């Protein structure tokens, strides 16, 4: 029972750490993101770079979507500009898997201990936010260490070896597990972190981790699709854009996987094996490559996708619509039109 208890404790600490880290980063960077998002939207490359930086700093795509939707509703940005930010955001959001792939067990104990003690005595809000970031990051690392302590003894159990053997034979099972976890946890990044922890403990092979990551992208998309059903107007555009982005990246890399397995054409697995021999780092690289590939695709087709989504989900009646000049010229603030019926 102890190994199972440690495994559950590790997963709980890891998810709590991700939640705490995300909330703390939003408190620190959220107001700044609002300010920058309202100012640096043109040309498009600035919006993309803003998204990359915001993704690395905030680590929450859902928070970014709702923030951008609120800016659209008051006429500060267009839906097309917000989509550029989300494209970059998905790339910047890949930072955490790289951080947690390092092996720093002793340093993690110091990080959790020192940050928690300082949090207890600190009263100043800004300092508490910074310490909460450190504590959240420490909990993620600590959760992985607890997971490893729990799963290592399980390797000696015959039933556990049988489960791993089945998972290794049925590729679709790993994808399904990723989909299920992505839907439940509502974050593909969180699932990637769990998968990296299992890779560190030699529970999942590099190939199995990749399939879990690809499935997680689909699972988190399924949750956002349910979320989007309750939204309308430009907010619905952003949710649909993010879903298309994730599905495109996951589907493309699943196809790459089977091409590499059955046709023996070196693609993603061959590339990440060259980048690092460590399965944990390979998983982080795969997650980055998935999002980067999808970003490049949607940068190339940005205008037709934005136009298509605008037709499918026109602005809600109470939104302020920004009219962008069709031809290049001196930058001027677009006229704001009330979207309500004019009679």
Coordinates of C-alpha atoms in Angstrom, one line a residue:
X1 CA 0.0 0.0 0.0
X2 CA 2.9 2.4 0.7
X3 CA 4.0 2.5 -2.9
X4 CA 0.5 3.3 -4.1
X5 CA 0.2 6.0 -1.4
X6 CA 3.5 7.6 -2.4
X7 CA 2.4 7.5 -6.1
X8 CA -0.9 9.3 -5.2
X9 CA 0.8 11.7 -3.0
X10 CA 3.3 12.5 -5.7
X11 CA 0.6 13.2 -8.3
X12 CA -1.3 15.3 -5.8
X13 CA 1.7 17.4 -5.0
X14 CA 2.6 17.8 -8.6
X15 CA -0.9 19.0 -9.7
X16 CA -1.1 21.3 -6.6
X17 CA 2.3 22.7 -7.5
X18 CA 1.2 23.4 -11.1
X19 CA -1.9 25.1 -9.9
X20 CA -0.1 27.2 -7.3
X21 CA 2.6 28.1 -9.8
X22 CA 0.1 29.1 -12.5
X23 CA -2.0 31.2 -10.0
X24 CA 1.1 32.9 -8.7
X25 CA 2.5 33.7 -12.1
X26 CA -0.9 35.1 -13.1
X27 CA -0.9 37.5 -10.1
X28 CA 2.6 38.6 -11.0
X29 CA 2.3 38.8 -14.7
X30 CA -1.4 39.1 -15.4
X31 CA -1.7 42.9 -15.0
X32 CA 1.5 43.3 -17.1
X33 CA 0.1 41.0 -19.7
X34 CA -3.1 43.1 -19.9
X35 CA -1.0 46.2 -20.4
X36 CA 1.3 44.7 -23.1
X37 CA -1.5 42.9 -24.9
X38 CA -3.4 46.2 -25.3
X39 CA -0.3 47.9 -26.8
X40 CA 2.0 45.6 -28.7
X41 CA -0.2 43.9 -31.3
X42 CA 1.1 45.2 -34.5
X43 CA 2.9 44.1 -36.5
X44 CA 2.1 40.4 -36.1
X45 CA 5.5 39.3 -35.1
X46 CA 5.2 41.5 -32.0
X47 CA 2.0 39.7 -31.0
X48 CA 3.7 36.4 -31.5
X49 CA 6.7 37.3 -29.4
X50 CA 4.4 38.7 -26.7
X51 CA 2.6 35.4 -26.7
X52 CA 5.8 33.4 -26.4
X53 CA 6.9 35.5 -23.4
X54 CA 3.4 35.4 -21.8
X55 CA 3.3 31.6 -22.2
X56 CA 6.6 31.2 -20.4
X57 CA 5.6 33.6 -17.7
X58 CA 1.9 32.7 -17.1
X59 CA 1.7 29.0 -18.0
X60 CA -2.1 29.0 -18.4
X61 CA -3.6 29.0 -21.9
X62 CA -7.2 29.2 -20.4
X63 CA -6.3 32.3 -18.5
X64 CA -4.7 33.9 -21.6
X65 CA -7.9 33.1 -23.7
X66 CA -10.2 34.7 -21.2
X67 CA -7.9 37.7 -20.8
X68 CA -7.7 38.2 -24.5
X69 CA -11.5 37.7 -24.8
X70 CA -12.1 40.5 -22.3
X71 CA -9.8 42.8 -24.3
X72 CA -11.6 42.0 -27.5
X73 CA -15.0 42.8 -25.9
X74 CA -13.9 46.3 -25.1
X75 CA -12.2 46.9 -28.4
X76 CA -8.6 46.9 -27.3
X77 CA -7.5 44.1 -29.7
X78 CA -9.0 42.2 -32.6
X79 CA -9.8 38.5 -32.5
X80 CA -7.1 38.0 -35.2
X81 CA -4.5 39.7 -33.1
X82 CA -5.5 37.6 -30.1
X83 CA -5.0 34.4 -32.2
X84 CA -1.4 35.5 -32.9
X85 CA -0.8 35.9 -29.2
X86 CA -2.3 32.4 -28.5
X87 CA 0.0 30.9 -31.2
X88 CA 3.1 32.3 -29.5
X89 CA 1.7 31.4 -26.1
X90 CA 1.5 27.7 -26.9
X91 CA 5.2 27.7 -27.7
X92 CA 6.2 29.7 -24.5
X93 CA 4.0 27.3 -22.5
X94 CA 6.6 24.5 -23.1
X95 CA 9.1 25.9 -20.6
X96 CA 8.0 24.0 -17.5
X97 CA 8.7 20.5 -19.0
X98 CA 12.3 21.5 -19.6
X99 CA 12.7 22.8 -16.1
X100 CA 11.3 19.7 -14.4
X101 CA 13.4 17.3 -16.6
X102 CA 16.5 18.1 -14.6
X103 CA 17.6 15.9 -11.7
X104 CA 18.0 18.1 -8.7
X105 CA 16.6 16.0 -5.8
X106 CA 18.5 17.6 -2.9
X107 CA 18.0 21.2 -4.3
X108 CA 14.3 20.5 -4.5
X109 CA 14.1 19.8 -0.7
X110 CA 15.9 23.0 0.0
X111 CA 13.6 24.9 -2.4
X112 CA 10.4 23.6 -0.8
X113 CA 11.7 24.0 2.7
X114 CA 13.1 27.5 2.4
X115 CA 10.2 29.0 0.3
X116 CA 7.6 27.5 2.6
X117 CA 9.3 28.9 5.7
X118 CA 9.7 32.4 4.2
X119 CA 6.1 32.3 3.0
X120 CA 4.9 31.7 6.6
X121 CA 6.8 34.7 7.9
X122 CA 6.4 37.1 4.9
X123 CA 3.7 39.7 4.9
X124 CA 4.6 41.8 1.8
X125 CA 2.4 40.8 -1.1
X126 CA 4.9 41.0 -3.9
X127 CA 7.4 38.9 -2.0
X128 CA 4.7 36.4 -1.2
X129 CA 3.9 36.1 -4.9
X130 CA 7.5 35.4 -5.8
X131 CA 7.9 32.9 -2.9
X132 CA 4.7 31.2 -4.1
X133 CA 6.2 30.8 -7.5
X134 CA 9.3 29.1 -6.0
X135 CA 7.1 27.0 -3.7
X136 CA 4.9 25.9 -6.6
X137 CA 7.8 24.9 -8.7
X138 CA 9.3 23.1 -5.7
X139 CA 6.1 21.1 -5.2
X140 CA 6.2 20.0 -8.9
X141 CA 9.7 18.7 -8.4
X142 CA 8.8 17.1 -5.1
X143 CA 5.7 15.5 -6.5
X144 CA 7.8 13.8 -9.2
X145 CA 10.3 12.6 -6.6
X146 CA 7.4 11.1 -4.6
X147 CA 6.0 9.5 -7.7
X148 CA 9.3 7.9 -8.4
X149 CA 9.6 6.6 -4.8
X150 CA 6.1 5.1 -5.2
X151 CA 6.5 3.5 -8.6
X152 CA 10.0 2.0 -8.2
X153 CA 8.9 -0.8 -5.8
X154 CA 6.0 -1.5 -8.2
X155 CA 8.5 -2.6 -10.8
X156 CA 9.1 -5.8 -8.9
X157 CA 5.3 -6.7 -8.9
X158 CA 4.4 -9.2 -11.7
X159 CA 1.0 -7.6 -12.3
X160 CA 2.7 -4.2 -12.8
X161 CA 5.1 -5.7 -15.4
X162 CA 2.1 -7.2 -17.2
X163 CA 0.4 -3.8 -17.3
X164 CA 3.5 -2.2 -18.8
X165 CA 3.8 -5.0 -21.3
X166 CA 0.2 -4.4 -22.5
X167 CA 0.8 -0.7 -22.7
X168 CA 3.9 -1.3 -24.8
X169 CA 2.1 -3.5 -27.2
X170 CA -1.0 -1.4 -27.7
X171 CA 0.0 2.0 -28.9
X172 CA -3.6 3.2 -28.9
X173 CA -3.9 2.6 -25.2
X174 CA -1.1 5.1 -24.4
X175 CA -2.9 7.7 -26.6
X176 CA -6.2 7.0 -24.8
X177 CA -4.5 7.4 -21.4
X178 CA -3.2 10.7 -22.6
X179 CA -6.6 11.8 -23.8
X180 CA -8.3 10.8 -20.5
X181 CA -5.7 12.5 -18.4
X182 CA -5.8 15.7 -20.6
X183 CA -9.5 15.9 -20.2
X184 CA -9.5 15.3 -16.5
X185 CA -6.6 17.6 -15.6
X186 CA -7.6 20.1 -18.3
X187 CA -4.0 20.9 -19.1
X188 CA -1.7 19.1 -21.5
X189 CA 1.3 20.6 -19.8
X190 CA 0.3 19.0 -16.5
X191 CA 0.0 15.6 -18.2
X192 CA 3.5 16.1 -19.9
X193 CA 4.9 16.8 -16.4
X194 CA 3.4 13.5 -15.1
X195 CA 4.7 11.6 -18.1
X196 CA 8.2 13.0 -17.6
X197 CA 8.0 11.8 -14.0
X198 CA 7.1 8.3 -15.2
X199 CA 9.9 8.4 -17.8
X200 CA 12.4 9.3 -15.0
X201 CA 11.3 6.2 -13.1
X202 CA 11.7 4.0 -16.2
X203 CA 8.0 3.2 -16.0
X204 CA 7.2 4.5 -19.5
X205 CA 9.5 4.3 -22.5
X206 CA 10.3 7.3 -24.6
X207 CA 7.9 6.1 -27.3
X208 CA 5.1 5.6 -24.8
X209 CA 5.6 9.1 -23.3
X210 CA 5.3 10.6 -26.7
X211 CA 2.0 8.9 -27.3
X212 CA 0.7 10.1 -23.9
X213 CA 1.8 13.6 -24.7
X214 CA 0.0 13.5 -28.1
X215 CA -3.2 12.1 -26.5
X216 CA -3.1 14.8 -23.8
X217 CA -3.2 17.5 -26.4
X218 CA -6.4 15.9 -27.7
X219 CA -7.9 15.4 -24.2
X220 CA -7.4 19.0 -23.2
X221 CA -9.0 20.1 -26.5
X222 CA -12.1 18.0 -25.7
X223 CA -12.5 19.9 -22.4
X224 CA -12.0 23.3 -24.1
X225 CA -14.6 22.2 -26.7
X226 CA -17.2 21.7 -23.8
X227 CA -16.1 25.1 -22.4
X228 CA -16.5 26.8 -25.7
X229 CA -20.1 25.6 -26.1
X230 CA -21.1 28.0 -23.3
X231 CA -19.3 31.0 -25.0
X232 CA -20.3 33.1 -28.0
X233 CA -18.8 35.7 -30.3
X234 CA -15.1 36.4 -30.3
X235 CA -14.5 34.3 -27.2
X236 CA -15.8 31.3 -29.1
X237 CA -13.5 32.1 -31.9
X238 CA -10.5 32.0 -29.6
X239 CA -11.5 28.6 -28.1
X240 CA -12.1 27.1 -31.5
X241 CA -8.7 28.4 -32.7
X242 CA -7.0 26.9 -29.7
X243 CA -8.7 23.6 -30.3
X244 CA -7.8 23.5 -34.0
X245 CA -4.2 24.3 -33.0
X246 CA -4.0 21.4 -30.6
X247 CA -5.7 18.9 -32.8
X248 CA -3.5 19.8 -35.8
X249 CA -0.3 19.4 -33.8
X250 CA -1.4 16.1 -32.1
X251 CA -2.8 14.6 -35.3
X252 CA 0.3 15.5 -37.3
X253 CA 2.7 14.0 -34.7
X254 CA 0.6 10.8 -34.3
X255 CA 0.9 10.4 -38.0
X256 CA 4.6 11.0 -37.8
X257 CA 4.9 8.4 -35.1
X258 CA 3.3 5.6 -37.1
X259 CA 5.3 6.6 -40.2
X260 CA 8.4 6.3 -38.2
X261 CA 7.4 3.0 -36.6
X262 CA 6.0 1.1 -39.6
X263 CA 7.9 2.7 -42.5
X264 CA 11.1 3.3 -40.6
X265 CA 11.5 6.9 -41.9
X266 CA 13.4 8.9 -39.2
X267 CA 11.2 11.8 -38.0
X268 CA 10.4 13.0 -34.5
X269 CA 11.8 10.1 -32.5
X270 CA 15.1 10.2 -34.4
X271 CA 15.4 13.9 -34.0
X272 CA 14.8 14.0 -30.2
X273 CA 17.1 11.0 -29.8
X274 CA 19.8 13.2 -31.4
X275 CA 18.9 16.2 -29.2
X276 CA 19.2 14.2 -25.9
X277 CA 19.6 10.6 -24.7
X278 CA 17.5 11.3 -21.6
X279 CA 13.8 10.2 -22.0
X280 CA 12.7 13.1 -19.8
X281 CA 14.4 15.7 -22.0
X282 CA 13.2 13.9 -25.1
X283 CA 9.6 14.3 -23.8
X284 CA 10.2 18.0 -23.2
X285 CA 11.6 18.4 -26.7
X286 CA 8.7 16.5 -28.3
X287 CA 6.2 18.7 -26.5
X288 CA 8.0 21.8 -27.8
X289 CA 8.3 20.5 -31.4
X290 CA 4.6 19.6 -31.4
X291 CA 3.6 23.1 -30.4
X292 CA 6.2 24.8 -32.6
X293 CA 5.2 22.8 -35.7
X294 CA 1.5 23.7 -35.1
X295 CA 2.5 27.4 -34.6
X296 CA 4.4 27.5 -37.9
X297 CA 1.4 26.0 -39.7
X298 CA -1.0 28.5 -38.2
X299 CA 1.3 31.4 -38.8
X300 CA 1.2 30.4 -42.5
X301 CA -2.6 30.1 -42.7
X302 CA -3.4 32.8 -40.1
X303 CA -5.5 35.1 -42.3
X304 CA -7.9 32.5 -43.8
X305 CA -8.4 30.7 -40.5
X306 CA -9.2 34.0 -38.7
X307 CA -11.6 34.9 -41.5
X308 CA -13.3 31.5 -41.4
X309 CA -13.8 31.7 -37.6
X310 CA -15.1 35.3 -37.8
X311 CA -17.8 34.0 -40.2
X312 CA -18.6 31.0 -38.1
X313 CA -18.8 33.0 -34.8
X314 CA -19.5 36.7 -35.5
X315 CA -19.0 39.1 -32.6
X316 CA -21.6 39.1 -29.9
X317 CA -24.2 42.0 -29.9
X318 CA -22.5 43.9 -27.0
X319 CA -18.9 43.6 -28.3
X320 CA -17.0 46.6 -29.5
X321 CA -15.8 45.8 -33.1
X322 CA -12.5 47.2 -34.3
X323 CA -12.3 48.1 -37.9
X324 CA -8.8 47.6 -39.2
X325 CA -7.7 49.6 -42.2
X326 CA -7.4 47.3 -45.3
X327 CA -4.4 49.1 -46.8
X328 CA -1.1 50.0 -45.1
X329 CA -0.9 53.6 -43.8
X330 CA -0.2 55.7 -40.8
X331 CA -1.3 53.8 -37.7
X332 CA -4.5 55.2 -36.3
X333 CA -6.9 54.0 -33.8
X334 CA -9.6 52.1 -35.5
X335 CA -13.1 53.4 -35.1
X336 CA -15.1 51.5 -32.5
X337 CA -18.6 50.5 -33.5
X338 CA -21.2 49.2 -31.2
X339 CA -22.3 45.8 -32.5
X340 CA -25.9 46.2 -31.5
X341 CA -28.6 46.5 -34.1
X342 CA -28.7 50.0 -35.5
X343 CA -32.4 49.7 -36.2

